[in-house]
Amino acid sequence: MRKLNGRRFKIAFKKATENLLKHKDEINVLNVFPVPDGDTGSNMVSTMMEGCKQLDELKSDDLPDVLTAIKNGTLMGARGNSGVILSQIFRGMAEWLPKGRKTITPRDFLEMLRNARKVAYSAVIKPIEGTILTVVRMIDEESRDLQFEDFENLMDWILEISEKAVELTPSLLSKLREAGVVDAGAKGLYYIFEGFKEAILGAEEVRLE
């Protein structure tokens, strides 16, 4: 797939939510930072589900409308630190899109994630590495000189870098290292990208129960 339209992005967001929901309990168990309250997975799912609700109410498949609905939904539904940062990531992606653009290329998607990094970092008073922020930073930094012909190869690469970032989190945060876990929010974002890839590969059916 060389270009992504609004309809496919809508399905991708829902598949991302579905995959996150599947792994919600695992992410909750990983949650030790900033406080071990075991709700990162639940908070991220709640944030994404509000985005899905906005998409369900949307009558349009135009890409700008889809991204605006995702932005508004995740901002309204943001729960906890992880949900707030996640909503800022989607806000950054949505706000990058030039007016009237109907499709995006793999390079556009990386530019969206670059803007997502900028917006997410600026939304946090004291950005901390070893969290969900590290994932978007590494994707941005390591993609600067790369070109991708299609979304299949792009998503494979994003998953590879995201996994690398997740595995790095304990070396960046002592609380994670002491607990012997990776960061919950970072792992959640990995699962979001994994679900996104399923839609890129042609998945249509979504179950959010």
Short mmCIF file of C-alpha atoms in Angstrom, two decimals:
data_model
loop_
_atom_site.label_atom_id
_atom_site.label_comp_id
_atom_site.label_asym_id
_atom_site.label_seq_id
_atom_site.Cartn_x
_atom_site.Cartn_y
_atom_site.Cartn_z
CA MET A 1 0.00 0.00 0.00
CA ARG A 2 1.63 3.21 -1.20
CA LYS A 3 -1.02 5.67 -0.01
CA LEU A 4 -3.37 5.71 2.95
CA ASN A 5 -6.82 7.31 2.72
CA GLY A 6 -9.29 8.32 5.41
CA ARG A 7 -11.28 5.10 5.33
CA ARG A 8 -8.19 2.94 5.84
CA PHE A 9 -6.87 5.26 8.57
CA LYS A 10 -10.22 4.94 10.35
CA ILE A 11 -9.96 1.14 10.29
CA ALA A 12 -6.30 1.33 11.35
CA PHE A 13 -7.14 3.39 14.43
CA LYS A 14 -9.87 0.93 15.40
CA LYS A 15 -7.59 -2.07 14.86
CA ALA A 16 -4.98 -0.31 17.00
CA THR A 17 -7.59 0.09 19.73
CA GLU A 18 -8.62 -3.56 19.40
CA ASN A 19 -5.03 -4.76 19.76
CA LEU A 20 -4.42 -2.48 22.74
CA LEU A 21 -7.59 -3.83 24.37
CA LYS A 22 -6.32 -7.41 23.93
CA HIS A 23 -3.16 -6.50 25.85
CA LYS A 24 -4.75 -4.18 28.43
CA ASP A 25 -4.19 -6.48 31.42
CA GLU A 26 -0.57 -7.11 30.46
CA ILE A 27 0.07 -3.36 30.26
CA ASN A 28 -1.65 -2.77 33.61
CA VAL A 29 0.71 -5.29 35.25
CA LEU A 30 3.75 -3.48 33.79
CA ASN A 31 2.63 -0.15 35.28
CA VAL A 32 5.17 0.89 37.94
CA PHE A 33 5.99 4.44 36.73
CA PRO A 34 5.25 7.17 37.73
CA VAL A 35 3.22 5.31 40.39
CA PRO A 36 2.40 1.57 40.52
CA ASP A 37 -1.38 1.93 40.29
CA GLY A 38 -1.86 -0.69 37.57
CA ASP A 39 -4.08 1.37 35.28
CA THR A 40 -1.93 2.39 32.30
CA GLY A 41 -3.55 -0.17 30.00
CA SER A 42 -7.05 0.82 31.12
CA ASN A 43 -6.27 4.53 30.70
CA MET A 44 -4.82 4.09 27.22
CA VAL A 45 -7.80 1.97 26.14
CA SER A 46 -10.27 4.56 27.48
CA THR A 47 -8.44 7.27 25.55
CA MET A 48 -8.53 5.28 22.30
CA MET A 49 -12.16 4.19 22.76
CA GLU A 50 -13.29 7.81 22.86
CA GLY A 51 -11.50 8.30 19.54
CA CYS A 52 -13.39 5.29 18.16
CA LYS A 53 -16.66 6.74 19.41
CA GLN A 54 -15.98 9.97 17.51
CA LEU A 55 -15.18 7.95 14.38
CA ASP A 56 -18.45 6.01 14.70
CA GLU A 57 -20.36 9.30 14.80
CA LEU A 58 -18.45 10.68 11.81
CA LYS A 59 -20.33 10.57 8.50
CA SER A 60 -17.21 11.32 6.44
CA ASP A 61 -14.28 9.18 5.29
CA ASP A 62 -12.18 12.20 4.29
CA LEU A 63 -8.75 11.99 5.89
CA PRO A 64 -8.78 15.48 7.49
CA ASP A 65 -12.17 14.72 9.08
CA VAL A 66 -10.98 11.32 10.32
CA LEU A 67 -7.85 12.76 11.91
CA THR A 68 -9.79 15.62 13.49
CA ALA A 69 -12.27 13.14 15.00
CA ILE A 70 -9.39 11.06 16.40
CA LYS A 71 -7.71 14.16 17.80
CA ASN A 72 -10.87 15.46 19.45
CA GLY A 73 -11.89 12.06 20.77
CA THR A 74 -8.54 11.20 22.33
CA LEU A 75 -8.19 14.68 23.83
CA MET A 76 -11.64 14.42 25.42
CA GLY A 77 -11.11 10.83 26.51
CA ALA A 78 -7.55 11.18 27.83
CA ARG A 79 -7.07 9.35 31.14
CA GLY A 80 -3.95 9.37 33.28
CA ASN A 81 -0.43 10.40 32.23
CA SER A 82 -0.23 7.79 29.47
CA GLY A 83 -3.61 8.77 28.03
CA VAL A 84 -2.77 12.46 28.04
CA ILE A 85 0.54 11.88 26.22
CA LEU A 86 -1.16 9.47 23.80
CA SER A 87 -3.78 12.11 22.99
CA GLN A 88 -1.00 14.62 22.29
CA ILE A 89 0.64 12.15 19.90
CA PHE A 90 -2.60 11.92 17.89
CA ARG A 91 -3.04 15.68 18.12
CA GLY A 92 0.42 16.17 16.64
CA MET A 93 -0.31 13.72 13.84
CA ALA A 94 -3.63 15.39 12.99
CA GLU A 95 -2.27 18.93 13.07
CA TRP A 96 0.54 18.11 10.63
CA LEU A 97 -1.87 17.24 7.81
CA PRO A 98 -2.04 19.98 5.15
CA LYS A 99 -5.56 21.29 4.50
CA GLY A 100 -7.48 19.34 1.89
CA ARG A 101 -5.07 16.38 1.77
CA LYS A 102 -6.98 13.19 0.93
CA THR A 103 -4.18 10.63 1.25
CA ILE A 104 -0.77 10.28 2.89
CA THR A 105 2.43 8.51 1.84
CA PRO A 106 4.84 6.61 4.12
CA ARG A 107 7.04 9.73 4.29
CA ASP A 108 4.00 11.80 5.28
CA PHE A 109 3.26 9.33 8.08
CA LEU A 110 6.80 9.75 9.42
CA GLU A 111 6.41 13.53 9.25
CA MET A 112 3.18 13.17 11.21
CA LEU A 113 5.05 11.19 13.87
CA ARG A 114 7.81 13.81 13.90
CA ASN A 115 5.22 16.46 14.68
CA ALA A 116 3.67 14.10 17.23
CA ARG A 117 7.00 13.93 19.02
CA LYS A 118 7.27 17.71 19.08
CA VAL A 119 3.71 18.22 20.38
CA ALA A 120 3.90 15.43 22.97
CA TYR A 121 7.23 16.60 24.41
CA SER A 122 6.06 20.22 24.59
CA ALA A 123 2.86 19.18 26.39
CA VAL A 124 4.83 17.69 29.30
CA ILE A 125 6.40 20.07 31.84
CA LYS A 126 9.32 17.71 32.44
CA PRO A 127 9.65 15.10 29.66
CA ILE A 128 11.10 11.85 31.00
CA GLU A 129 12.91 9.28 28.88
CA GLY A 130 12.16 5.60 29.34
CA THR A 131 8.47 6.23 28.66
CA ILE A 132 6.08 6.40 25.71
CA LEU A 133 7.94 9.57 24.68
CA THR A 134 11.09 7.56 23.98
CA VAL A 135 9.27 5.52 21.34
CA VAL A 136 8.21 8.55 19.27
CA ARG A 137 11.63 10.16 19.73
CA MET A 138 13.49 7.11 18.43
CA ILE A 139 11.14 6.70 15.47
CA ASP A 140 11.74 10.34 14.56
CA GLU A 141 15.51 10.29 15.01
CA GLU A 142 16.14 6.99 13.23
CA SER A 143 13.87 7.74 10.26
CA ARG A 144 15.50 10.99 9.13
CA ASP A 145 17.40 9.56 6.14
CA LEU A 146 15.12 6.63 5.33
CA GLN A 147 12.69 6.20 2.47
CA PHE A 148 9.87 3.67 2.32
CA GLU A 149 8.02 2.73 -0.85
CA ASP A 150 4.99 1.29 0.94
CA PHE A 151 3.24 1.17 4.30
CA GLU A 152 3.90 -2.54 4.79
CA ASN A 153 7.66 -1.98 4.98
CA LEU A 154 7.19 1.21 6.98
CA MET A 155 5.10 -0.50 9.66
CA ASP A 156 7.58 -3.38 9.90
CA TRP A 157 10.31 -0.82 10.54
CA ILE A 158 8.23 1.17 13.04
CA LEU A 159 7.51 -2.01 14.99
CA GLU A 160 11.20 -2.91 15.00
CA ILE A 161 12.21 0.52 16.33
CA SER A 162 9.33 0.60 18.80
CA GLU A 163 10.35 -2.78 20.21
CA LYS A 164 13.93 -1.56 20.51
CA ALA A 165 12.72 1.56 22.36
CA VAL A 166 10.54 -0.52 24.71
CA GLU A 167 13.47 -2.79 25.56
CA LEU A 168 15.62 0.27 26.30
CA THR A 169 13.19 1.76 28.83
CA PRO A 170 14.57 -0.06 31.93
CA SER A 171 18.05 1.30 31.20
CA LEU A 172 16.61 4.84 31.18
CA LEU A 173 14.37 4.62 34.28
CA SER A 174 15.58 3.15 37.56
CA LYS A 175 12.04 2.33 38.76
CA LEU A 176 11.56 0.04 35.77
CA ARG A 177 14.98 -1.53 36.23
CA GLU A 178 14.33 -2.24 39.91
CA ALA A 179 10.95 -3.82 39.14
CA GLY A 180 12.35 -5.83 36.22
CA VAL A 181 9.79 -4.53 33.72
CA VAL A 182 9.60 -2.40 30.59
CA ASP A 183 7.55 0.80 30.51
CA ALA A 184 3.81 0.20 30.27
CA GLY A 185 3.01 3.24 28.11
CA ALA A 186 5.82 2.48 25.67
CA LYS A 187 4.61 -1.11 25.35
CA GLY A 188 1.07 0.17 24.82
CA LEU A 189 2.19 2.34 21.92
CA TYR A 190 3.96 -0.70 20.43
CA TYR A 191 0.65 -2.59 20.48
CA ILE A 192 -1.10 0.40 18.88
CA PHE A 193 1.36 0.30 15.98
CA GLU A 194 0.97 -3.49 15.77
CA GLY A 195 -2.79 -3.12 15.39
CA PHE A 196 -2.28 -0.35 12.84
CA LYS A 197 -0.18 -2.75 10.76
CA GLU A 198 -3.02 -5.31 10.69
CA ALA A 199 -5.21 -2.72 8.95
CA ILE A 200 -2.41 -1.88 6.51
CA LEU A 201 -2.29 -5.58 5.60
CA GLY A 202 -6.00 -5.47 4.76
CA ALA A 203 -7.85 -6.34 7.97
CA GLU A 204 -11.43 -5.05 7.98
CA GLU A 205 -13.23 -6.62 10.94
CA VAL A 206 -12.90 -4.90 14.31
CA ARG A 207 -14.10 -6.19 17.68
CA LEU A 208 -14.04 -3.72 20.55
CA GLU A 209 -15.61 -5.74 23.37
#
